[in-house]
Amino acid sequence: VNTVDYDDFEAISQLRKKYNFWWHIDAAFGGFAVLSLEHGHLLKGWEHADSITIDGHKWLNVPYESAFFFVKEKHKLIQVETFQNSNAPYLGDPLDNFNYLNFLPENSRRFKALAAWFTLKAYGKEGYKEIISRNIKQAQKLGSFIENSKDFELLAPVRLNTVCFTLKDVRDKAEVENFLSRLNDTGKVFMTPTIFNGRSGIRAALVNWRTTDEDVSLVQDLMQTAINKTVQ
Ligand SMILES: *Cc1c(COP(=O)(O)O)cnc(C)c1O
């Protein structure tokens, strides 16, 4: 979550020849890399996982609390055993009459799929490819600003759309918090506090379809103004 790091999926696939385990991939952000020409390779081998989750409320830009579960068909018995509404004979045999309520944790569900469907129809694969590639470039732009700055430093390489950084020569957590409050109080940008490898830091995740390169330049200016005030 801090840095959108990836495991080596080909290597994990190999481990399964030796060990028996359930392999789940949390691809909340990371799954969308499949649409990027330069980053698609990060997902090589992920199709061998038992289950994968991807968040719609992140890069798909649909309202909060909307996610996709992909579970291998061969696991459907274990899914039904785990999730079926066993106390509801009126719902019929869960295997005869397929219904998501017998296959997933939620029983009652809002029609969240409609928003996801509409946005996929509206933007399609090409549209999302553009949004994702643009957000990744913007994260890289912000990343190089930080790398070349005398005031900030990256806590991890920018792998995809998330920039994890801190203040250079930071004395304590309060200094990071102080800077972050100044920045967020501008009302023009919102970043979140984090801890990475034991160090206090800040996390900027770029997922919005409307974010422009000018917005990133604006954020860089705001960061500079906020840090100048923080160290005064
Ligand atoms: C956002 C995120 C989560 C949390 O998922 P929610 O569906 O928003 O609760 C988990 N893992 C990763 C990698 C994330 O980016």
mmCIF file of N, CA and C in Angstrom, residues 43-158:
data_model
loop_
_atom_site.group_PDB
_atom_site.id
_atom_site.type_symbol
_atom_site.label_atom_id
_atom_site.label_comp_id
_atom_site.label_asym_id
_atom_site.label_seq_id
_atom_site.Cartn_x
_atom_site.Cartn_y
_atom_site.Cartn_z
ATOM 1 N N LEU A 43 3.188 -7.943 -13.689
ATOM 2 C CA LEU A 43 2.135 -8.898 -13.336
ATOM 3 C C LEU A 43 2.349 -10.271 -13.961
ATOM 4 N N LYS A 44 3.493 -10.461 -14.563
ATOM 5 C CA LYS A 44 3.748 -11.723 -15.245
ATOM 6 C C LYS A 44 3.560 -12.901 -14.291
ATOM 7 N N GLY A 45 2.689 -13.837 -14.656
ATOM 8 C CA GLY A 45 2.475 -15.027 -13.835
ATOM 9 C C GLY A 45 1.336 -14.885 -12.842
ATOM 10 N N TRP A 46 0.700 -13.718 -12.761
ATOM 11 C CA TRP A 46 -0.345 -13.530 -11.744
ATOM 12 C C TRP A 46 -1.572 -14.385 -12.014
ATOM 13 N N GLU A 47 -1.727 -14.814 -13.244
ATOM 14 C CA GLU A 47 -2.912 -15.607 -13.589
ATOM 15 C C GLU A 47 -2.893 -16.979 -12.901
ATOM 16 N N HIS A 48 -1.778 -17.371 -12.310
ATOM 17 C CA HIS A 48 -1.716 -18.658 -11.612
ATOM 18 C C HIS A 48 -2.227 -18.575 -10.169
ATOM 19 N N ALA A 49 -2.508 -17.378 -9.691
ATOM 20 C CA ALA A 49 -2.973 -17.226 -8.295
ATOM 21 C C ALA A 49 -4.331 -17.898 -8.109
ATOM 22 N N ASP A 50 -4.664 -18.263 -6.864
ATOM 23 C CA ASP A 50 -5.992 -18.808 -6.562
ATOM 24 C C ASP A 50 -7.033 -17.703 -6.560
ATOM 25 N N SER A 51 -6.642 -16.548 -6.050
ATOM 26 C CA SER A 51 -7.599 -15.444 -5.989
ATOM 27 C C SER A 51 -6.865 -14.117 -6.122
ATOM 28 N N ILE A 52 -7.572 -13.160 -6.706
ATOM 29 C CA ILE A 52 -7.017 -11.814 -6.910
ATOM 30 C C ILE A 52 -8.122 -10.820 -6.572
ATOM 31 N N THR A 53 -7.786 -9.772 -5.843
ATOM 32 C CA THR A 53 -8.761 -8.684 -5.645
ATOM 33 C C THR A 53 -8.204 -7.401 -6.258
ATOM 34 N N ILE A 54 -9.100 -6.631 -6.835
ATOM 35 C CA ILE A 54 -8.739 -5.338 -7.437
ATOM 36 C C ILE A 54 -9.789 -4.320 -7.002
ATOM 37 N N ASP A 55 -9.351 -3.131 -6.623
ATOM 38 C CA ASP A 55 -10.292 -2.106 -6.177
ATOM 39 C C ASP A 55 -10.806 -1.264 -7.341
ATOM 40 N N GLY A 56 -12.132 -1.176 -7.431
ATOM 41 C CA GLY A 56 -12.722 -0.289 -8.431
ATOM 42 C C GLY A 56 -12.687 1.166 -7.971
ATOM 43 N N HIS A 57 -12.761 1.361 -6.631
ATOM 44 C CA HIS A 57 -12.821 2.739 -6.127
ATOM 45 C C HIS A 57 -11.471 3.422 -6.118
ATOM 46 N N LYS A 58 -10.488 2.769 -6.686
ATOM 47 C CA LYS A 58 -9.212 3.461 -6.838
ATOM 48 C C LYS A 58 -9.085 3.883 -8.305
ATOM 49 N N TRP A 59 -8.375 3.071 -9.085
ATOM 50 C CA TRP A 59 -8.075 3.558 -10.439
ATOM 51 C C TRP A 59 -9.267 3.499 -11.399
ATOM 52 N N LEU A 60 -10.329 2.798 -11.018
ATOM 53 C CA LEU A 60 -11.486 2.789 -11.913
ATOM 54 C C LEU A 60 -12.370 4.023 -11.659
ATOM 55 N N ASN A 61 -12.007 4.772 -10.613
ATOM 56 C CA ASN A 61 -12.690 6.039 -10.329
ATOM 57 C C ASN A 61 -14.197 5.916 -10.113
ATOM 58 N N VAL A 62 -14.641 4.774 -9.586
ATOM 59 C CA VAL A 62 -16.056 4.652 -9.221
ATOM 60 C C VAL A 62 -16.187 4.939 -7.724
ATOM 61 N N PRO A 63 -17.416 5.211 -7.236
ATOM 62 C CA PRO A 63 -17.559 5.553 -5.813
ATOM 63 C C PRO A 63 -16.991 4.479 -4.879
ATOM 64 N N TYR A 64 -16.726 4.933 -3.678
ATOM 65 C CA TYR A 64 -16.095 4.127 -2.652
ATOM 66 C C TYR A 64 -16.765 2.771 -2.447
ATOM 67 N N GLU A 65 -15.921 1.785 -2.052
ATOM 68 C CA GLU A 65 -16.391 0.455 -1.682
ATOM 69 C C GLU A 65 -16.906 -0.317 -2.886
ATOM 70 N N SER A 66 -16.017 -0.509 -3.832
ATOM 71 C CA SER A 66 -16.372 -1.270 -5.024
ATOM 72 C C SER A 66 -15.129 -2.048 -5.453
ATOM 73 N N ALA A 67 -15.215 -3.380 -5.362
ATOM 74 C CA ALA A 67 -14.026 -4.172 -5.670
ATOM 75 C C ALA A 67 -14.380 -5.396 -6.500
ATOM 76 N N PHE A 68 -13.378 -5.946 -7.155
ATOM 77 C CA PHE A 68 -13.549 -7.165 -7.944
ATOM 78 C C PHE A 68 -12.848 -8.321 -7.248
ATOM 79 N N PHE A 69 -13.515 -9.452 -7.196
ATOM 80 C CA PHE A 69 -12.898 -10.690 -6.699
ATOM 81 C C PHE A 69 -12.757 -11.622 -7.890
ATOM 82 N N PHE A 70 -11.580 -12.108 -8.107
ATOM 83 C CA PHE A 70 -11.390 -13.151 -9.117
ATOM 84 C C PHE A 70 -10.929 -14.401 -8.379
ATOM 85 N N VAL A 71 -11.737 -15.465 -8.455
ATOM 86 C CA VAL A 71 -11.372 -16.710 -7.777
ATOM 87 C C VAL A 71 -11.397 -17.815 -8.826
ATOM 88 N N LYS A 72 -10.397 -18.692 -8.797
ATOM 89 C CA LYS A 72 -10.337 -19.777 -9.773
ATOM 90 C C LYS A 72 -11.597 -20.636 -9.680
ATOM 91 N N GLU A 73 -12.153 -20.928 -10.824
ATOM 92 C CA GLU A 73 -13.378 -21.731 -10.930
ATOM 93 C C GLU A 73 -13.279 -23.037 -10.123
ATOM 94 N N LYS A 74 -12.095 -23.642 -10.111
ATOM 95 C CA LYS A 74 -11.949 -24.930 -9.412
ATOM 96 C C LYS A 74 -12.212 -24.812 -7.908
ATOM 97 N N HIS A 75 -12.233 -23.578 -7.384
ATOM 98 C CA HIS A 75 -12.465 -23.398 -5.947
ATOM 99 C C HIS A 75 -13.930 -23.133 -5.609
ATOM 100 N N LYS A 76 -14.827 -23.356 -6.567
ATOM 101 C CA LYS A 76 -16.202 -22.892 -6.295
ATOM 102 C C LYS A 76 -16.863 -23.660 -5.152
ATOM 103 N N LEU A 77 -16.477 -24.945 -4.948
ATOM 104 C CA LEU A 77 -17.083 -25.680 -3.833
ATOM 105 C C LEU A 77 -16.688 -25.071 -2.485
ATOM 106 N N ILE A 78 -15.416 -24.741 -2.373
ATOM 107 C CA ILE A 78 -14.953 -24.164 -1.097
ATOM 108 C C ILE A 78 -15.583 -22.783 -0.895
ATOM 109 N N GLN A 79 -15.796 -22.076 -1.992
ATOM 110 C CA GLN A 79 -16.451 -20.766 -1.881
ATOM 111 C C GLN A 79 -17.879 -20.907 -1.362
ATOM 112 N N VAL A 80 -18.595 -21.860 -1.952
ATOM 113 C CA VAL A 80 -19.992 -22.055 -1.541
ATOM 114 C C VAL A 80 -20.055 -22.544 -0.096
ATOM 115 N N GLU A 81 -19.146 -23.488 0.268
ATOM 116 C CA GLU A 81 -19.128 -23.981 1.649
ATOM 117 C C GLU A 81 -18.884 -22.846 2.623
ATOM 118 N N THR A 82 -18.064 -21.889 2.205
ATOM 119 C CA THR A 82 -17.699 -20.801 3.109
ATOM 120 C C THR A 82 -18.774 -19.726 3.181
ATOM 121 N N PHE A 83 -19.325 -19.395 2.040
ATOM 122 C CA PHE A 83 -20.147 -18.180 1.998
ATOM 123 C C PHE A 83 -21.648 -18.402 1.811
ATOM 124 N N GLN A 84 -22.077 -19.615 1.462
ATOM 125 C CA GLN A 84 -23.497 -19.766 1.138
ATOM 126 C C GLN A 84 -24.370 -19.405 2.336
ATOM 127 N N ASN A 85 -25.526 -18.934 2.026
ATOM 128 C CA ASN A 85 -26.495 -18.620 3.059
ATOM 129 C C ASN A 85 -27.174 -19.931 3.430
ATOM 130 N N SER A 86 -26.562 -20.657 4.420
ATOM 131 C CA SER A 86 -26.958 -22.037 4.671
ATOM 132 C C SER A 86 -28.321 -22.128 5.355
ATOM 133 N N ASN A 87 -28.780 -21.027 5.894
ATOM 134 C CA ASN A 87 -30.017 -21.021 6.656
ATOM 135 C C ASN A 87 -31.215 -20.568 5.828
ATOM 136 N N ALA A 88 -31.052 -20.621 4.509
ATOM 137 C CA ALA A 88 -32.106 -20.034 3.674
ATOM 138 C C ALA A 88 -32.528 -20.996 2.567
ATOM 139 N N PRO A 89 -33.293 -22.030 2.944
ATOM 140 C CA PRO A 89 -33.711 -23.000 1.933
ATOM 141 C C PRO A 89 -34.518 -22.352 0.804
ATOM 142 N N TYR A 90 -35.139 -21.224 1.116
ATOM 143 C CA TYR A 90 -35.954 -20.530 0.111
ATOM 144 C C TYR A 90 -35.106 -19.950 -1.016
ATOM 145 N N LEU A 91 -33.761 -19.961 -0.833
ATOM 146 C CA LEU A 91 -32.917 -19.424 -1.905
ATOM 147 C C LEU A 91 -32.485 -20.510 -2.894
ATOM 148 N N GLY A 92 -32.886 -21.783 -2.625
ATOM 149 C CA GLY A 92 -32.578 -22.846 -3.568
ATOM 150 C C GLY A 92 -31.177 -23.403 -3.395
ATOM 151 N N ASP A 93 -30.826 -24.386 -4.221
ATOM 152 C CA ASP A 93 -29.497 -25.003 -4.155
ATOM 153 C C ASP A 93 -28.471 -24.021 -4.718
ATOM 154 N N PRO A 94 -27.462 -23.665 -3.905
ATOM 155 C CA PRO A 94 -26.515 -22.630 -4.331
ATOM 156 C C PRO A 94 -25.717 -23.000 -5.588
ATOM 157 N N LEU A 95 -25.586 -24.308 -5.847
ATOM 158 C CA LEU A 95 -24.828 -24.680 -7.045
ATOM 159 C C LEU A 95 -25.723 -24.725 -8.286
ATOM 160 N N ASP A 96 -27.009 -24.998 -8.056
ATOM 161 C CA ASP A 96 -27.954 -25.054 -9.184
ATOM 162 C C ASP A 96 -28.276 -23.664 -9.708
ATOM 163 N N ASN A 97 -28.526 -22.786 -8.761
ATOM 164 C CA ASN A 97 -28.956 -21.442 -9.142
ATOM 165 C C ASN A 97 -27.855 -20.470 -8.766
ATOM 166 N N PHE A 98 -26.972 -20.216 -9.720
ATOM 167 C CA PHE A 98 -25.834 -19.361 -9.382
ATOM 168 C C PHE A 98 -26.292 -17.996 -8.910
ATOM 169 N N ASN A 99 -25.733 -17.592 -7.776
ATOM 170 C CA ASN A 99 -25.983 -16.239 -7.293
ATOM 171 C C ASN A 99 -24.748 -15.805 -6.504
ATOM 172 N N TYR A 100 -24.301 -14.587 -6.742
ATOM 173 C CA TYR A 100 -23.093 -14.117 -6.063
ATOM 174 C C TYR A 100 -23.216 -14.184 -4.547
ATOM 175 N N LEU A 101 -24.413 -14.115 -4.012
ATOM 176 C CA LEU A 101 -24.531 -14.100 -2.556
ATOM 177 C C LEU A 101 -24.051 -15.399 -1.920
ATOM 178 N N ASN A 102 -23.974 -16.474 -2.733
ATOM 179 C CA ASN A 102 -23.463 -17.742 -2.207
ATOM 180 C C ASN A 102 -21.954 -17.915 -2.421
ATOM 181 N N PHE A 103 -21.361 -16.985 -3.122
ATOM 182 C CA PHE A 103 -19.960 -17.132 -3.494
ATOM 183 C C PHE A 103 -19.043 -16.085 -2.865
ATOM 184 N N LEU A 104 -19.642 -15.076 -2.270
ATOM 185 C CA LEU A 104 -18.834 -13.976 -1.745
ATOM 186 C C LEU A 104 -19.334 -13.579 -0.353
ATOM 187 N N PRO A 105 -18.521 -12.852 0.420
ATOM 188 C CA PRO A 105 -18.905 -12.542 1.807
ATOM 189 C C PRO A 105 -20.202 -11.758 1.931
ATOM 190 N N GLU A 106 -20.516 -10.928 0.963
ATOM 191 C CA GLU A 106 -21.718 -10.097 1.120
ATOM 192 C C GLU A 106 -22.961 -10.871 0.738
ATOM 193 N N ASN A 107 -23.997 -10.701 1.534
ATOM 194 C CA ASN A 107 -25.275 -11.310 1.219
ATOM 195 C C ASN A 107 -26.135 -10.279 0.479
ATOM 196 N N SER A 108 -26.453 -9.218 1.175
ATOM 197 C CA SER A 108 -27.154 -8.116 0.499
ATOM 198 C C SER A 108 -26.112 -7.208 -0.149
ATOM 199 N N ARG A 109 -26.372 -6.835 -1.362
ATOM 200 C CA ARG A 109 -25.386 -5.987 -2.042
ATOM 201 C C ARG A 109 -26.111 -4.899 -2.827
ATOM 202 N N ARG A 110 -25.542 -3.700 -2.780
ATOM 203 C CA ARG A 110 -26.063 -2.634 -3.634
ATOM 204 C C ARG A 110 -25.660 -2.942 -5.077
ATOM 205 N N PHE A 111 -26.227 -2.217 -6.008
ATOM 206 C CA PHE A 111 -25.928 -2.434 -7.415
ATOM 207 C C PHE A 111 -24.668 -1.631 -7.798
ATOM 208 N N LYS A 112 -23.566 -2.008 -7.131
ATOM 209 C CA LYS A 112 -22.317 -1.289 -7.358
ATOM 210 C C LYS A 112 -21.753 -1.556 -8.747
ATOM 211 N N ALA A 113 -22.155 -2.707 -9.306
ATOM 212 C CA ALA A 113 -21.617 -3.086 -10.608
ATOM 213 C C ALA A 113 -22.031 -2.103 -11.705
ATOM 214 N N LEU A 114 -23.126 -1.388 -11.480
ATOM 215 C CA LEU A 114 -23.618 -0.497 -12.532
ATOM 216 C C LEU A 114 -22.610 0.617 -12.833
ATOM 217 N N ALA A 115 -22.072 1.222 -11.779
ATOM 218 C CA ALA A 115 -21.106 2.303 -11.986
ATOM 219 C C ALA A 115 -19.862 1.776 -12.691
ATOM 220 N N ALA A 116 -19.411 0.590 -12.271
ATOM 221 C CA ALA A 116 -18.215 -0.001 -12.886
ATOM 222 C C ALA A 116 -18.487 -0.286 -14.364
ATOM 223 N N TRP A 117 -19.669 -0.803 -14.637
ATOM 224 C CA TRP A 117 -20.042 -1.119 -16.016
ATOM 225 C C TRP A 117 -20.078 0.153 -16.865
ATOM 226 N N PHE A 118 -20.708 1.189 -16.343
ATOM 227 C CA PHE A 118 -20.819 2.446 -17.100
ATOM 228 C C PHE A 118 -19.448 3.024 -17.427
ATOM 229 N N THR A 119 -18.570 3.025 -16.432
ATOM 230 C CA THR A 119 -17.273 3.660 -16.705
ATOM 231 C C THR A 119 -16.476 2.829 -17.707
ATOM 232 N N LEU A 120 -16.618 1.506 -17.629
ATOM 233 C CA LEU A 120 -15.908 0.671 -18.609
ATOM 234 C C LEU A 120 -16.484 0.910 -20.005
ATOM 235 N N LYS A 121 -17.802 1.073 -20.101
ATOM 236 C CA LYS A 121 -18.423 1.366 -21.396
ATOM 237 C C LYS A 121 -17.986 2.745 -21.902
ATOM 238 N N ALA A 122 -17.909 3.703 -20.970
ATOM 239 C CA ALA A 122 -17.606 5.074 -21.369
ATOM 240 C C ALA A 122 -16.153 5.232 -21.830
ATOM 241 N N TYR A 123 -15.212 4.656 -21.086
ATOM 242 C CA TYR A 123 -13.790 4.893 -21.392
ATOM 243 C C TYR A 123 -13.139 3.708 -22.086
ATOM 244 N N GLY A 124 -13.600 2.510 -21.797
ATOM 245 C CA GLY A 124 -13.053 1.322 -22.438
ATOM 246 C C GLY A 124 -11.593 1.087 -22.112
ATOM 247 N N LYS A 125 -11.050 0.063 -22.740
ATOM 248 C CA LYS A 125 -9.666 -0.312 -22.473
ATOM 249 C C LYS A 125 -8.706 0.819 -22.857
ATOM 250 N N GLU A 126 -8.971 1.432 -24.007
ATOM 251 C CA GLU A 126 -8.074 2.501 -24.470
ATOM 252 C C GLU A 126 -8.116 3.690 -23.515
ATOM 253 N N GLY A 127 -9.321 4.034 -23.060
ATOM 254 C CA GLY A 127 -9.478 5.153 -22.139
ATOM 255 C C GLY A 127 -8.725 4.912 -20.842
ATOM 256 N N TYR A 128 -8.854 3.702 -20.309
ATOM 257 C CA TYR A 128 -8.162 3.403 -19.053
ATOM 258 C C TYR A 128 -6.658 3.294 -19.232
ATOM 259 N N LYS A 129 -6.262 2.828 -20.405
ATOM 260 C CA LYS A 129 -4.828 2.786 -20.705
ATOM 261 C C LYS A 129 -4.256 4.199 -20.633
ATOM 262 N N GLU A 130 -4.996 5.142 -21.173
ATOM 263 C CA GLU A 130 -4.548 6.546 -21.186
ATOM 264 C C GLU A 130 -4.491 7.093 -19.756
ATOM 265 N N ILE A 131 -5.548 6.865 -18.974
ATOM 266 C CA ILE A 131 -5.602 7.393 -17.599
ATOM 267 C C ILE A 131 -4.441 6.820 -16.771
ATOM 268 N N ILE A 132 -4.264 5.510 -16.897
ATOM 269 C CA ILE A 132 -3.250 4.834 -16.085
ATOM 270 C C ILE A 132 -1.837 5.271 -16.479
ATOM 271 N N SER A 133 -1.589 5.335 -17.788
ATOM 272 C CA SER A 133 -0.256 5.751 -18.235
ATOM 273 C C SER A 133 0.012 7.193 -17.812
ATOM 274 N N ARG A 134 -1.014 8.038 -17.886
ATOM 275 C CA ARG A 134 -0.846 9.450 -17.511
ATOM 276 C C ARG A 134 -0.558 9.568 -16.008
ATOM 277 N N ASN A 135 -1.332 8.868 -15.178
ATOM 278 C CA ASN A 135 -1.108 8.931 -13.727
ATOM 279 C C ASN A 135 0.291 8.409 -13.366
ATOM 280 N N ILE A 136 0.732 7.358 -14.048
ATOM 281 C CA ILE A 136 2.070 6.817 -13.752
ATOM 282 C C ILE A 136 3.137 7.860 -14.103
ATOM 283 N N LYS A 137 2.983 8.503 -15.272
ATOM 284 C CA LYS A 137 3.954 9.547 -15.677
ATOM 285 C C LYS A 137 3.955 10.684 -14.670
ATOM 286 N N GLN A 138 2.764 11.029 -14.170
ATOM 287 C CA GLN A 138 2.672 12.125 -13.193
ATOM 288 C C GLN A 138 3.356 11.741 -11.888
ATOM 289 N N ALA A 139 3.203 10.476 -11.488
ATOM 290 C CA ALA A 139 3.884 10.013 -10.266
ATOM 291 C C ALA A 139 5.403 10.071 -10.474
ATOM 292 N N GLN A 140 5.833 9.712 -11.687
ATOM 293 C CA GLN A 140 7.273 9.762 -11.968
ATOM 294 C C GLN A 140 7.789 11.198 -11.941
ATOM 295 N N LYS A 141 6.943 12.117 -12.455
ATOM 296 C CA LYS A 141 7.310 13.544 -12.450
ATOM 297 C C LYS A 141 7.470 14.036 -11.006
ATOM 298 N N LEU A 142 6.507 13.696 -10.172
ATOM 299 C CA LEU A 142 6.578 14.091 -8.763
ATOM 300 C C LEU A 142 7.793 13.434 -8.104
ATOM 301 N N GLY A 143 8.039 12.170 -8.494
ATOM 302 C CA GLY A 143 9.191 11.432 -7.959
ATOM 303 C C GLY A 143 10.502 12.113 -8.319
ATOM 304 N N SER A 144 10.640 12.574 -9.568
ATOM 305 C CA SER A 144 11.920 13.205 -9.920
ATOM 306 C C SER A 144 12.061 14.572 -9.272
ATOM 307 N N PHE A 145 10.930 15.261 -9.086
ATOM 308 C CA PHE A 145 10.998 16.532 -8.339
ATOM 309 C C PHE A 145 11.590 16.275 -6.950
ATOM 310 N N ILE A 146 11.120 15.214 -6.305
ATOM 311 C CA ILE A 146 11.581 14.893 -4.945
ATOM 312 C C ILE A 146 13.052 14.470 -4.953
ATOM 313 N N GLU A 147 13.391 13.655 -5.959
ATOM 314 C CA GLU A 147 14.779 13.184 -6.054
ATOM 315 C C GLU A 147 15.769 14.337 -6.239
ATOM 316 N N ASN A 148 15.331 15.350 -6.965
ATOM 317 C CA ASN A 148 16.231 16.473 -7.248
ATOM 318 C C ASN A 148 16.099 17.603 -6.241
ATOM 319 N N SER A 149 15.326 17.360 -5.186
ATOM 320 C CA SER A 149 15.069 18.439 -4.234
ATOM 321 C C SER A 149 16.078 18.397 -3.093
ATOM 322 N N LYS A 150 16.394 19.574 -2.564
ATOM 323 C CA LYS A 150 17.288 19.619 -1.399
ATOM 324 C C LYS A 150 16.490 19.415 -0.107
ATOM 325 N N ASP A 151 15.154 19.450 -0.228
ATOM 326 C CA ASP A 151 14.312 19.386 0.965
ATOM 327 C C ASP A 151 13.611 18.047 1.189
ATOM 328 N N PHE A 152 13.456 17.275 0.107
ATOM 329 C CA PHE A 152 12.699 16.021 0.217
ATOM 330 C C PHE A 152 13.537 14.840 -0.245
ATOM 331 N N GLU A 153 13.155 13.644 0.187
ATOM 332 C CA GLU A 153 13.795 12.445 -0.364
ATOM 333 C C GLU A 153 12.776 11.316 -0.490
ATOM 334 N N LEU A 154 12.963 10.474 -1.486
ATOM 335 C CA LEU A 154 12.077 9.328 -1.689
ATOM 336 C C LEU A 154 12.402 8.267 -0.651
ATOM 337 N N LEU A 155 11.340 7.597 -0.134
ATOM 338 C CA LEU A 155 11.569 6.475 0.784
ATOM 339 C C LEU A 155 11.635 5.165 0.001
ATOM 340 N N ALA A 156 11.095 5.178 -1.209
ATOM 341 C CA ALA A 156 11.111 3.976 -2.055
ATOM 342 C C ALA A 156 11.055 4.440 -3.506
ATOM 343 N N PRO A 157 11.546 3.618 -4.423
ATOM 344 C CA PRO A 157 11.442 4.014 -5.824
ATOM 345 C C PRO A 157 9.968 4.154 -6.240
ATOM 346 N N VAL A 158 9.702 5.010 -7.194
ATOM 347 C CA VAL A 158 8.337 5.147 -7.706
ATOM 348 C C VAL A 158 8.106 3.999 -8.686
#
